[in-house]
mmCIF file of C-alpha atoms in Angstrom:
data_model
loop_
_atom_site.group_PDB
_atom_site.id
_atom_site.type_symbol
_atom_site.label_atom_id
_atom_site.label_comp_id
_atom_site.label_asym_id
_atom_site.label_seq_id
_atom_site.Cartn_x
_atom_site.Cartn_y
_atom_site.Cartn_z
ATOM 1 C CA MET A 976 105.326 87.991 114.206
ATOM 2 C CA LEU A 977 102.612 85.773 112.797
ATOM 3 C CA GLN A 978 100.173 84.148 115.206
ATOM 4 C CA VAL A 979 100.667 80.398 115.611
ATOM 5 C CA SER A 980 96.933 79.747 115.597
ATOM 6 C CA TYR A 981 96.609 81.491 112.228
ATOM 7 C CA ILE A 982 99.462 79.468 110.722
ATOM 8 C CA ARG A 983 97.932 76.225 112.048
ATOM 9 C CA ASP A 984 94.448 76.989 110.731
ATOM 10 C CA ASN A 985 95.510 78.488 107.371
ATOM 11 C CA ARG A 986 98.562 76.488 106.293
ATOM 12 C CA GLU A 987 97.915 76.585 102.532
ATOM 13 C CA GLN A 988 97.117 80.300 102.504
ATOM 14 C CA VAL A 989 100.243 81.049 104.553
ATOM 15 C CA LEU A 990 102.427 79.123 102.107
ATOM 16 C CA GLU A 991 100.772 80.835 99.148
ATOM 17 C CA ARG A 992 101.320 84.341 100.564
ATOM 18 C CA LEU A 993 104.902 83.585 101.628
ATOM 19 C CA ALA A 994 105.612 82.520 98.036
ATOM 20 C CA VAL A 995 104.534 86.006 96.886
ATOM 21 C CA LYS A 996 107.223 87.399 99.204
ATOM 22 C CA ASN A 997 109.750 85.002 97.660
ATOM 23 C CA PHE A 998 110.355 83.364 101.042
ATOM 24 C CA LYS A 999 113.054 80.720 100.662
ATOM 25 C CA GLN A 1000 112.236 78.426 103.616
ATOM 26 C CA PRO A 1001 108.627 77.229 103.221
ATOM 27 C CA GLY A 1002 109.480 74.097 105.221
ATOM 28 C CA LEU A 1003 109.561 76.297 108.324
ATOM 29 C CA VAL A 1004 105.759 76.455 108.249
ATOM 30 C CA ASP A 1005 105.390 72.699 108.809
ATOM 31 C CA GLU A 1006 108.157 72.751 111.427
ATOM 32 C CA ILE A 1007 106.211 75.437 113.314
ATOM 33 C CA ILE A 1008 102.951 73.487 113.058
ATOM 34 C CA LYS A 1009 104.691 70.317 114.330
ATOM 35 C CA LEU A 1010 106.249 72.170 117.289
ATOM 36 C CA ASP A 1011 102.880 73.726 118.075
ATOM 37 C CA GLU A 1012 101.292 70.240 118.133
ATOM 38 C CA GLN A 1013 104.030 69.054 120.525
ATOM 39 C CA ARG A 1014 103.528 72.114 122.714
ATOM 40 C CA ARG A 1015 99.769 71.634 122.931
ATOM 41 C CA SER A 1016 100.112 67.902 123.627
ATOM 42 C CA LEU A 1017 102.601 68.542 126.439
ATOM 43 C CA GLN A 1018 100.399 71.270 127.852
ATOM 44 C CA ILE A 1019 97.331 69.016 127.881
ATOM 45 C CA SER A 1020 99.276 66.187 129.549
ATOM 46 C CA SER A 1021 100.757 68.548 132.132
ATOM 47 C CA GLU A 1022 97.394 70.141 132.918
ATOM 48 C CA ASP A 1023 95.772 66.687 133.207
ATOM 49 C CA LEU A 1024 98.378 65.534 135.716
ATOM 50 C CA GLN A 1025 98.165 68.828 137.610
ATOM 51 C CA SER A 1026 94.409 68.349 137.903
ATOM 52 C CA LYS A 1027 94.932 64.829 139.252
ATOM 53 C CA ALA A 1028 97.560 66.067 141.711
ATOM 54 C CA ASN A 1029 95.253 68.836 142.954
ATOM 55 C CA ALA A 1030 92.383 66.366 143.439
ATOM 56 C CA SER A 1031 94.775 63.940 145.166
ATOM 57 C CA ALA A 1032 95.917 66.629 147.630
ATOM 58 C CA LYS A 1033 92.324 67.162 148.723
ATOM 59 C CA GLN A 1034 91.781 63.405 148.989
ATOM 60 C CA ILE A 1035 94.924 62.959 151.099
ATOM 61 C CA GLY A 1036 93.682 65.592 153.531
ATOM 62 C CA GLU A 1037 90.342 63.825 153.842
ATOM 63 C CA LEU A 1038 91.998 60.430 154.395
ATOM 64 C CA MET A 1039 94.226 61.864 157.120
ATOM 65 C CA ARG A 1040 91.244 63.398 158.884
ATOM 66 C CA THR A 1041 89.374 60.079 158.877
ATOM 67 C CA GLY A 1042 92.372 58.141 160.184
ATOM 68 C CA LYS A 1043 93.172 56.263 156.980
ATOM 69 C CA LYS A 1044 96.880 56.957 157.237
ATOM 70 C CA GLU A 1045 98.127 54.029 155.119
ATOM 71 C CA GLU A 1046 95.860 54.929 152.217
ATOM 72 C CA ALA A 1047 96.930 58.569 152.545
ATOM 73 C CA GLU A 1048 100.623 57.609 152.427
ATOM 74 C CA ALA A 1049 100.082 55.448 149.340
ATOM 75 C CA LEU A 1050 98.298 58.312 147.612
ATOM 76 C CA LYS A 1051 101.138 60.649 148.592
ATOM 77 C CA GLY A 1052 103.544 58.370 146.757
ATOM 78 C CA GLN A 1053 101.397 58.464 143.632
ATOM 79 C CA THR A 1054 101.054 62.241 143.889
ATOM 80 C CA GLY A 1055 104.826 62.601 144.212
ATOM 81 C CA ALA A 1056 105.298 60.592 141.003
ATOM 82 C CA TRP A 1057 102.768 62.809 139.242
ATOM 83 C CA LYS A 1058 104.632 65.920 140.394
ATOM 84 C CA GLU A 1059 107.895 64.546 139.012
ATOM 85 C CA ASP A 1060 106.148 63.930 135.702
ATOM 86 C CA ILE A 1061 104.703 67.449 135.783
ATOM 87 C CA LYS A 1062 108.210 68.843 136.317
ATOM 88 C CA LYS A 1063 109.480 66.899 133.288
ATOM 89 C CA PHE A 1064 106.537 68.090 131.188
ATOM 90 C CA THR A 1065 107.232 71.693 132.268
ATOM 91 C CA GLU A 1066 110.899 71.423 131.252
ATOM 92 C CA GLU A 1067 109.979 69.834 127.913
ATOM 93 C CA LEU A 1068 107.298 72.470 127.334
ATOM 94 C CA ALA A 1069 109.804 75.287 127.962
ATOM 95 C CA ALA A 1070 112.235 73.739 125.463
ATOM 96 C CA VAL A 1071 109.522 73.305 122.805
ATOM 97 C CA ASP A 1072 108.269 76.863 123.419
ATOM 98 C CA GLU A 1073 111.800 78.195 122.912
ATOM 99 C CA ALA A 1074 112.256 76.185 119.709
ATOM 100 C CA LEU A 1075 108.870 77.381 118.439
ATOM 101 C CA GLN A 1076 109.770 81.000 119.195
ATOM 102 C CA GLN A 1077 113.100 80.730 117.376
ATOM 103 C CA LYS A 1078 111.364 79.308 114.294
ATOM 104 C CA ILE A 1079 108.400 81.649 114.113
ATOM 105 C CA VAL A 1080 110.473 84.845 114.305
ATOM 106 C CA LEU A 1081 112.104 83.802 111.020
ATOM 107 C CA LEU A 1082 108.808 84.047 109.138
ATOM 108 C CA PRO A 1083 108.155 87.429 107.477
ATOM 109 C CA ASN A 1084 104.756 89.064 107.527
ATOM 110 C CA LEU A 1085 102.259 87.823 104.963
ATOM 111 C CA PRO A 1086 101.731 90.251 102.065
ATOM 112 C CA HIS A 1087 98.283 91.738 101.474
ATOM 113 C CA SER A 1088 96.272 90.239 98.613
ATOM 114 C CA SER A 1089 96.889 93.379 96.515
ATOM 115 C CA VAL A 1090 100.679 92.969 96.597
ATOM 116 C CA PRO A 1091 101.954 92.114 93.104
ATOM 117 C CA LYS A 1092 104.252 89.156 92.512
ATOM 118 C CA GLY A 1093 107.809 90.010 91.632
ATOM 119 C CA LEU A 1094 111.400 89.758 92.795
ATOM 120 C CA THR A 1095 113.044 93.087 91.946
ATOM 121 C CA PRO A 1096 112.314 96.835 92.213
ATOM 122 C CA GLU A 1097 111.677 96.858 88.461
ATOM 123 C CA GLU A 1098 108.567 94.730 89.102
ATOM 124 C CA ASN A 1099 106.964 97.219 91.514
ATOM 125 C CA GLU A 1100 103.598 98.557 90.380
ATOM 126 C CA VAL A 1101 103.347 102.262 89.513
ATOM 127 C CA VAL A 1102 100.125 103.452 91.175
ATOM 128 C CA LEU A 1103 100.253 107.068 90.036
ATOM 129 C CA GLU A 1104 102.580 109.776 88.761
ATOM 130 C CA ASN A 1105 102.149 113.458 89.575
ATOM 131 C CA GLY A 1106 103.764 116.668 88.324
ATOM 132 C CA ASP A 1107 105.820 117.631 85.313
ATOM 133 C CA LYS A 1108 109.484 116.740 85.124
ATOM 134 C CA PRO A 1109 111.505 119.966 84.913
ATOM 135 C CA GLN A 1110 113.603 120.556 81.826
ATOM 136 C CA LEU A 1111 117.054 121.722 82.884
ATOM 137 C CA PRO A 1112 119.696 123.329 80.653
ATOM 138 C CA ALA A 1113 122.441 121.139 79.252
ATOM 139 C CA ASN A 1114 124.962 122.495 81.788
ATOM 140 C CA ALA A 1115 122.782 121.586 84.808
ATOM 141 C CA LEU A 1116 124.720 120.117 87.733
ATOM 142 C CA PRO A 1117 123.967 117.128 90.013
ATOM 143 C CA HIS A 1118 123.357 118.005 93.652
ATOM 144 C CA TRP A 1119 126.836 117.019 94.854
ATOM 145 C CA GLU A 1120 128.382 119.580 92.505
ATOM 146 C CA LEU A 1121 125.775 122.184 93.473
ATOM 147 C CA ALA A 1122 126.548 121.498 97.144
ATOM 148 C CA ALA A 1123 130.220 122.209 96.503
ATOM 149 C CA LYS A 1124 129.560 125.251 94.287
ATOM 150 C CA TYR A 1125 127.365 126.979 96.878
ATOM 151 C CA ASN A 1126 129.216 125.641 99.956
ATOM 152 C CA LEU A 1127 126.136 123.794 101.268
ATOM 153 C CA ILE A 1128 127.434 120.319 102.104
ATOM 154 C CA ASP A 1129 130.982 119.061 102.622
ATOM 155 C CA PHE A 1130 131.240 115.329 101.993
ATOM 156 C CA GLU A 1131 135.034 115.194 102.365
ATOM 157 C CA LEU A 1132 134.890 116.835 105.779
ATOM 158 C CA GLY A 1133 132.419 114.150 106.873
ATOM 159 C CA VAL A 1134 134.876 111.481 105.721
ATOM 160 C CA LYS A 1135 137.611 113.146 107.759
ATOM 161 C CA ILE A 1136 135.502 113.304 110.924
ATOM 162 C CA THR A 1137 133.747 109.929 110.663
ATOM 163 C CA GLY A 1138 133.801 108.226 107.271
ATOM 164 C CA ALA A 1139 131.877 107.997 104.008
ATOM 165 C CA GLY A 1140 128.142 108.545 104.319
ATOM 166 C CA PHE A 1141 128.321 111.161 107.112
ATOM 167 C CA PRO A 1142 128.039 114.580 105.409
ATOM 168 C CA VAL A 1143 128.583 117.967 107.041
ATOM 169 C CA TYR A 1144 125.854 120.543 106.253
ATOM 170 C CA LYS A 1145 127.023 124.143 106.202
ATOM 171 C CA GLY A 1146 125.518 127.631 105.972
ATOM 172 C CA LYS A 1147 122.372 127.705 103.863
ATOM 173 C CA GLY A 1148 122.614 123.937 103.457
ATOM 174 C CA ALA A 1149 122.204 123.489 107.220
ATOM 175 C CA LYS A 1150 119.388 126.051 107.285
ATOM 176 C CA LEU A 1151 117.585 124.280 104.441
ATOM 177 C CA GLN A 1152 117.862 121.019 106.357
ATOM 178 C CA ARG A 1153 116.425 122.598 109.510
ATOM 179 C CA ALA A 1154 113.673 124.299 107.495
ATOM 180 C CA LEU A 1155 112.538 121.015 105.971
ATOM 181 C CA ILE A 1156 112.427 119.308 109.376
ATOM 182 C CA SER A 1157 110.292 122.112 110.840
ATOM 183 C CA PHE A 1158 108.015 122.162 107.787
ATOM 184 C CA PHE A 1159 107.444 118.396 107.907
ATOM 185 C CA LEU A 1160 106.729 118.462 111.657
ATOM 186 C CA ASP A 1161 104.306 121.387 111.312
ATOM 187 C CA GLU A 1162 102.454 119.615 108.502
ATOM 188 C CA ALA A 1163 102.235 116.433 110.594
ATOM 189 C CA GLU A 1164 100.815 118.433 113.498
ATOM 190 C CA LYS A 1165 98.168 119.910 111.176
ATOM 191 C CA ALA A 1166 97.253 116.337 110.209
ATOM 192 C CA GLY A 1167 96.656 115.421 113.850
ATOM 193 C CA TYR A 1168 99.974 113.805 114.795
ATOM 194 C CA ALA A 1169 101.370 114.463 118.269
ATOM 195 C CA GLU A 1170 105.107 115.164 118.243
ATOM 196 C CA VAL A 1171 107.469 113.161 120.444
ATOM 197 C CA MET A 1172 111.223 113.524 121.035
ATOM 198 C CA LEU A 1173 112.921 110.172 121.286
ATOM 199 C CA PRO A 1174 116.058 108.302 122.323
ATOM 200 C CA LEU A 1175 118.407 107.543 119.439
ATOM 201 C CA LEU A 1176 119.500 104.278 121.047
ATOM 202 C CA VAL A 1177 117.176 101.330 121.674
ATOM 203 C CA ASN A 1178 117.520 97.996 123.420
ATOM 204 C CA GLU A 1179 117.153 94.572 121.852
ATOM 205 C CA ALA A 1180 113.512 94.219 122.942
ATOM 206 C CA SER A 1181 112.626 97.391 121.033
ATOM 207 C CA GLY A 1182 114.416 96.194 117.900
ATOM 208 C CA PHE A 1183 112.610 92.868 118.153
ATOM 209 C CA GLY A 1184 109.236 94.525 118.717
ATOM 210 C CA THR A 1185 109.206 96.374 115.403
ATOM 211 C CA GLY A 1186 110.832 93.580 113.385
ATOM 212 C CA GLN A 1187 114.360 94.950 112.910
ATOM 213 C CA LEU A 1188 115.719 92.062 114.980
ATOM 214 C CA PRO A 1189 116.580 89.349 114.237
ATOM 215 C CA ASP A 1190 116.187 90.346 110.545
ATOM 216 C CA LYS A 1191 118.410 93.419 110.131
ATOM 217 C CA GLU A 1192 121.331 93.165 112.558
ATOM 218 C CA GLY A 1193 123.752 93.780 109.695
ATOM 219 C CA GLN A 1194 122.121 97.133 108.878
ATOM 220 C CA MET A 1195 122.126 98.494 112.441
ATOM 221 C CA TYR A 1196 124.963 100.109 114.364
ATOM 222 C CA PHE A 1197 125.530 98.186 117.592
ATOM 223 C CA VAL A 1198 126.999 99.583 120.814
ATOM 224 C CA GLY A 1199 128.387 96.374 122.244
ATOM 225 C CA LEU A 1200 129.410 97.588 125.697
ATOM 226 C CA ASP A 1201 125.824 98.600 126.505
ATOM 227 C CA ASN A 1202 123.992 96.124 124.223
ATOM 228 C CA LEU A 1203 122.141 98.975 122.475
ATOM 229 C CA TYR A 1204 121.407 99.796 118.833
ATOM 230 C CA LEU A 1205 121.401 103.160 117.047
ATOM 231 C CA ILE A 1206 117.958 103.603 115.523
ATOM 232 C CA PRO A 1207 117.537 102.993 111.777
ATOM 233 C CA THR A 1208 114.330 105.059 111.877
ATOM 234 C CA ALA A 1209 112.125 106.798 114.455
ATOM 235 C CA GLU A 1210 109.542 104.081 113.797
ATOM 236 C CA VAL A 1211 111.377 101.887 116.312
ATOM 237 C CA PRO A 1212 111.205 104.083 119.450
ATOM 238 C CA ILE A 1213 107.805 105.605 118.551
ATOM 239 C CA THR A 1214 106.080 102.244 118.094
ATOM 240 C CA ASN A 1215 107.779 100.844 121.198
ATOM 241 C CA LEU A 1216 106.141 103.558 123.290
ATOM 242 C CA TYR A 1217 103.182 101.168 123.266
ATOM 243 C CA ARG A 1218 104.979 97.892 123.945
ATOM 244 C CA ASP A 1219 103.100 95.823 126.582
ATOM 245 C CA VAL A 1220 100.253 98.352 126.565
ATOM 246 C CA ILE A 1221 96.501 97.719 126.437
ATOM 247 C CA LEU A 1222 94.779 100.769 124.935
ATOM 248 C CA LYS A 1223 91.136 101.675 125.280
ATOM 249 C CA ALA A 1224 89.080 101.659 122.088
ATOM 250 C CA ASP A 1225 88.409 105.389 122.413
ATOM 251 C CA GLU A 1226 92.178 106.057 122.536
ATOM 252 C CA LEU A 1227 92.498 104.860 118.929
ATOM 253 C CA PRO A 1228 93.781 105.925 116.538
ATOM 254 C CA VAL A 1229 97.079 106.814 118.182
ATOM 255 C CA LYS A 1230 98.968 109.248 115.935
ATOM 256 C CA ASN A 1231 102.571 110.213 116.682
ATOM 257 C CA CYS A 1232 105.316 111.901 114.704
ATOM 258 C CA GLY A 1233 108.937 112.506 115.478
ATOM 259 C CA TYR A 1234 112.135 113.872 113.991
ATOM 260 C CA THR A 1235 115.371 111.946 114.518
ATOM 261 C CA PRO A 1236 118.692 111.345 112.878
ATOM 262 C CA CYS A 1237 118.713 107.783 111.505
ATOM 263 C CA PHE A 1238 121.650 105.391 111.223
ATOM 264 C CA ARG A 1239 122.024 102.544 108.749
ATOM 265 C CA ARG A 1240 125.008 100.420 107.883
ATOM 266 C CA GLU A 1241 125.047 99.421 104.219
ATOM 267 C CA ALA A 1242 127.516 97.509 102.118
ATOM 268 C CA GLY A 1243 129.843 99.888 100.311
ATOM 269 C CA SER A 1244 129.227 100.427 96.617
ATOM 270 C CA TYR A 1245 130.356 102.911 94.049
ATOM 271 C CA GLY A 1246 128.923 104.885 91.140
ATOM 272 C CA ALA A 1247 126.689 107.876 90.513
ATOM 273 C CA HIS A 1248 123.650 106.138 92.006
ATOM 274 C CA VAL A 1249 125.208 106.320 95.492
ATOM 275 C CA ARG A 1250 127.060 109.638 95.172
ATOM 276 C CA GLY A 1251 126.370 112.660 97.327
ATOM 277 C CA LEU A 1252 123.105 112.367 99.260
ATOM 278 C CA ASN A 1253 121.833 109.345 97.364
ATOM 279 C CA ARG A 1254 122.905 106.901 100.056
ATOM 280 C CA LEU A 1255 124.053 107.808 103.561
ATOM 281 C CA HIS A 1256 124.839 106.075 106.832
ATOM 282 C CA GLN A 1257 123.421 108.988 108.860
ATOM 283 C CA PHE A 1258 120.451 111.022 107.691
ATOM 284 C CA ASP A 1259 117.530 113.029 109.078
ATOM 285 C CA LYS A 1260 113.901 111.969 108.836
ATOM 286 C CA VAL A 1261 110.465 112.866 110.133
ATOM 287 C CA GLU A 1262 108.392 109.753 110.791
ATOM 288 C CA ILE A 1263 104.632 109.324 111.232
ATOM 289 C CA VAL A 1264 103.229 106.319 113.124
ATOM 290 C CA GLN A 1265 99.676 105.187 113.790
ATOM 291 C CA VAL A 1266 98.139 102.490 115.998
ATOM 292 C CA VAL A 1267 94.611 101.709 114.829
ATOM 293 C CA GLN A 1268 91.757 99.235 114.940
ATOM 294 C CA PRO A 1269 92.210 96.440 112.365
ATOM 295 C CA GLU A 1270 89.103 97.251 110.336
ATOM 296 C CA THR A 1271 90.352 100.795 109.622
ATOM 297 C CA SER A 1272 94.035 100.159 108.883
ATOM 298 C CA TYR A 1273 93.924 100.073 105.082
ATOM 299 C CA ASP A 1274 91.896 103.285 104.903
ATOM 300 C CA VAL A 1275 94.481 104.795 107.258
ATOM 301 C CA LEU A 1276 97.304 103.595 104.988
ATOM 302 C CA GLU A 1277 95.734 105.461 102.048
ATOM 303 C CA ARG A 1278 95.397 108.631 104.152
ATOM 304 C CA MET A 1279 99.030 108.387 105.249
ATOM 305 C CA SER A 1280 100.088 108.007 101.623
ATOM 306 C CA LYS A 1281 98.074 111.098 100.686
ATOM 307 C CA HIS A 1282 99.696 113.042 103.548
ATOM 308 C CA VAL A 1283 103.176 112.249 102.189
ATOM 309 C CA GLN A 1284 102.058 113.126 98.668
ATOM 310 C CA SER A 1285 100.737 116.477 99.904
ATOM 311 C CA LEU A 1286 104.223 117.342 101.192
ATOM 312 C CA LEU A 1287 105.764 116.601 97.811
ATOM 313 C CA GLN A 1288 103.079 118.640 96.078
ATOM 314 C CA LYS A 1289 103.687 121.637 98.355
ATOM 315 C CA LEU A 1290 107.410 121.409 97.651
ATOM 316 C CA GLY A 1291 106.655 121.377 93.920
ATOM 317 C CA LEU A 1292 108.436 118.082 93.320
ATOM 318 C CA PRO A 1293 107.276 115.660 90.610
ATOM 319 C CA TYR A 1294 106.747 112.238 92.154
ATOM 320 C CA ARG A 1295 105.322 108.798 91.653
ATOM 321 C CA VAL A 1296 103.801 106.222 93.997
ATOM 322 C CA LEU A 1297 104.762 102.542 93.794
ATOM 323 C CA ARG A 1298 103.079 99.518 95.314
ATOM 324 C CA LEU A 1299 106.001 97.266 96.168
ATOM 325 C CA CYS A 1300 106.046 93.738 94.809
ATOM 326 C CA GLY A 1301 106.461 90.809 97.196
ATOM 327 C CA GLY A 1302 110.184 90.381 96.592
ATOM 328 C CA ASP A 1303 110.988 94.047 97.261
ATOM 329 C CA MET A 1304 108.958 94.430 100.469
ATOM 330 C CA GLY A 1305 110.281 94.703 103.990
ATOM 331 C CA PHE A 1306 110.275 91.734 106.373
ATOM 332 C CA ALA A 1307 107.528 93.114 108.632
ATOM 333 C CA SER A 1308 105.276 94.820 106.077
ATOM 334 C CA ALA A 1309 101.947 93.551 104.717
ATOM 335 C CA LEU A 1310 101.680 96.357 102.137
ATOM 336 C CA THR A 1311 104.102 99.165 101.308
ATOM 337 C CA TYR A 1312 103.847 102.241 99.118
ATOM 338 C CA ASP A 1313 107.097 103.902 98.075
ATOM 339 C CA MET A 1314 107.158 107.544 96.995
ATOM 340 C CA GLU A 1315 109.873 108.621 94.581
ATOM 341 C CA THR A 1316 110.816 112.088 93.359
ATOM 342 C CA TRP A 1317 112.256 112.825 89.943
ATOM 343 C CA SER A 1318 115.878 113.950 89.968
ATOM 344 C CA ALA A 1319 116.150 116.163 86.876
ATOM 345 C CA ALA A 1320 119.953 116.361 86.878
ATOM 346 C CA GLN A 1321 120.464 112.639 87.427
ATOM 347 C CA GLN A 1322 117.509 111.721 85.193
ATOM 348 C CA ARG A 1323 116.175 109.071 87.549
ATOM 349 C CA TRP A 1324 113.668 108.446 90.314
ATOM 350 C CA LEU A 1325 114.838 108.644 93.940
ATOM 351 C CA GLU A 1326 112.966 106.988 96.806
ATOM 352 C CA VAL A 1327 112.041 109.515 99.519
ATOM 353 C CA SER A 1328 109.370 107.707 101.543
ATOM 354 C CA SER A 1329 107.932 104.303 102.411
ATOM 355 C CA VAL A 1330 104.488 104.035 103.978
ATOM 356 C CA SER A 1331 103.570 100.596 105.334
ATOM 357 C CA ASN A 1332 100.822 98.652 107.076
ATOM 358 C CA PHE A 1333 102.165 95.933 109.369
ATOM 359 C CA GLU A 1334 98.721 94.664 110.422
ATOM 360 C CA THR A 1335 99.303 92.630 113.651
ATOM 361 C CA PHE A 1336 102.895 91.589 112.847
ATOM 362 C CA GLN A 1337 104.513 94.213 115.082
ATOM 363 C CA SER A 1338 101.740 94.358 117.679
ATOM 364 C CA ASN A 1339 101.998 90.593 118.273
ATOM 365 C CA ARG A 1340 105.703 91.013 119.054
ATOM 366 C CA LEU A 1341 105.039 94.144 121.105
ATOM 367 C CA LYS A 1342 102.000 92.707 122.924
ATOM 368 C CA LEU A 1343 100.260 95.914 121.853
ATOM 369 C CA ARG A 1344 96.524 95.426 122.321
ATOM 370 C CA TYR A 1345 93.333 97.368 122.751
ATOM 371 C CA ARG A 1346 90.080 96.606 124.518
ATOM 372 C CA ASN A 1347 87.216 96.460 122.019
ATOM 373 C CA ALA A 1348 83.566 97.444 122.508
ATOM 374 C CA GLU A 1349 82.800 94.020 124.017
ATOM 375 C CA GLY A 1350 85.583 94.483 126.560
ATOM 376 C CA LYS A 1351 87.817 91.843 124.997
ATOM 377 C CA THR A 1352 91.477 92.532 124.232
ATOM 378 C CA GLN A 1353 92.793 92.077 120.695
ATOM 379 C CA LEU A 1354 95.891 93.009 118.742
ATOM 380 C CA ALA A 1355 95.947 96.469 117.163
ATOM 381 C CA HIS A 1356 97.321 97.269 113.692
ATOM 382 C CA THR A 1357 100.433 99.444 113.355
ATOM 383 C CA LEU A 1358 101.467 101.641 110.421
ATOM 384 C CA ASN A 1359 104.347 103.995 109.745
ATOM 385 C CA GLY A 1360 105.694 106.248 107.028
ATOM 386 C CA SER A 1361 108.559 108.595 106.184
ATOM 387 C CA ALA A 1362 107.176 112.122 106.075
ATOM 388 C CA LEU A 1363 109.806 112.709 104.888
ATOM 389 C CA ALA A 1364 113.391 111.417 104.654
ATOM 390 C CA LEU A 1365 115.544 114.447 103.939
ATOM 391 C CA PRO A 1366 118.650 113.512 101.891
ATOM 392 C CA ARG A 1367 117.018 112.813 98.538
ATOM 393 C CA ILE A 1368 114.452 115.578 99.078
ATOM 394 C CA VAL A 1369 117.375 117.995 99.435
ATOM 395 C CA ALA A 1370 119.046 116.423 96.390
ATOM 396 C CA THR A 1371 115.997 116.876 94.144
ATOM 397 C CA LEU A 1372 115.217 120.362 95.493
ATOM 398 C CA LEU A 1373 118.752 121.515 94.663
ATOM 399 C CA GLU A 1374 118.812 119.885 91.243
ATOM 400 C CA ASN A 1375 115.287 120.685 90.062
ATOM 401 C CA ASN A 1376 115.315 124.323 91.232
ATOM 402 C CA GLN A 1377 118.732 125.359 89.913
ATOM 403 C CA THR A 1378 118.818 128.465 87.725
ATOM 404 C CA GLU A 1379 121.517 130.643 86.188
ATOM 405 C CA ASN A 1380 121.263 132.929 89.227
ATOM 406 C CA GLY A 1381 121.251 130.278 91.932
ATOM 407 C CA ILE A 1382 118.859 127.756 93.479
ATOM 408 C CA LYS A 1383 115.281 128.873 94.112
ATOM 409 C CA ILE A 1384 113.723 127.892 97.439
ATOM 410 C CA PRO A 1385 110.114 126.540 97.310
ATOM 411 C CA GLU A 1386 107.636 129.147 98.516
ATOM 412 C CA VAL A 1387 106.398 127.011 101.428
ATOM 413 C CA LEU A 1388 109.930 126.861 102.866
ATOM 414 C CA VAL A 1389 110.749 130.573 102.708
ATOM 415 C CA PRO A 1390 109.112 131.349 106.102
ATOM 416 C CA TYR A 1391 111.432 128.695 107.565
ATOM 417 C CA THR A 1392 114.654 129.466 105.670
ATOM 418 C CA ARG A 1393 114.099 133.254 105.641
ATOM 419 C CA PHE A 1394 115.792 133.382 102.231
ATOM 420 C CA GLU A 1395 114.388 132.809 98.745
ATOM 421 C CA MET A 1396 117.563 131.912 96.859
ATOM 422 C CA ILE A 1397 120.797 130.074 97.395
ATOM 423 C CA ASP A 1398 123.391 132.107 95.476
#
């Protein structure tokens, strides 16, 4: 959530940056500024009357002690009228505060100055490309056919049990999944992240804190009886560990990682681009999250990006890094890098990670602060990244490593899988 004071003091810059994000309701900015002016005016009037009422109470006591009862009674009448006015101001202030809150939560985060303009994924900026695209034989299979051939994943069984987008992993497919999770967690630990195990359901306050609510209700599974949401990513519970917390400066950076299943509702669509593991409603992911001092957050973002890239390099997967354009960015993000791996059988790039800096957007909602060297509290910056999301990693590993004799397992995973080939 943007800070009202920043919007008020930087109106033109706010409008300019929102335009980069293709925000469709610029008039909201002036509505917020107007409500803020009303709020401050009411607050000043209420505080002025409260000051008069407090001074009057002391004066009444003095008049009563000196026997000036009539004057004291007259002043009591005036004080009573002031208190009625204060009550009205308080009610009006609460209503304006509520209206202001409802407006400001509709504003997305402002994009960083380096974010390119653009509306579609095709306008994202390619930052770098690494690795050689494998050349597969003409009879190479896409991962969904490989999964069936080697009895690794059963998509039809998932439909029977739950519905489309809920695959069943079997045999070496399940072991490969578990191996990747362990590998990603071990690599995160080496990079200084402390592992946490988390609830898979969160309350509304947690969804609001990280910016999923009220923006993404349609993408989240909702348990109505208990008013809880299945998590779309471990980012939500990990970041909410620090909701309403004031950290000490020497506790920063906070670095956490966690593995969870993730749940996302998406509109149904058809075609090869969503077949198999390309788009799921339930999938596994290892997430990394940092809480840092503002002046370090963009250096931290680059280090988090390099951490994700190191995982792809160790798996031997060709990849590229994209800086997302304004129109393709998430609601809460100030700057996002996407990492995509090359699917040799499908002949296209598949997104496997997003790494984002949210600056103070989440921490303002979360009331996540730290005490600086001068002893003053200020909002921290929050960042998160997929390290990594598993479905498309599995898809590209199966496709890119297929041979006539089976599917070769990357060397770094063999200690986890305890087999070198899927055959």
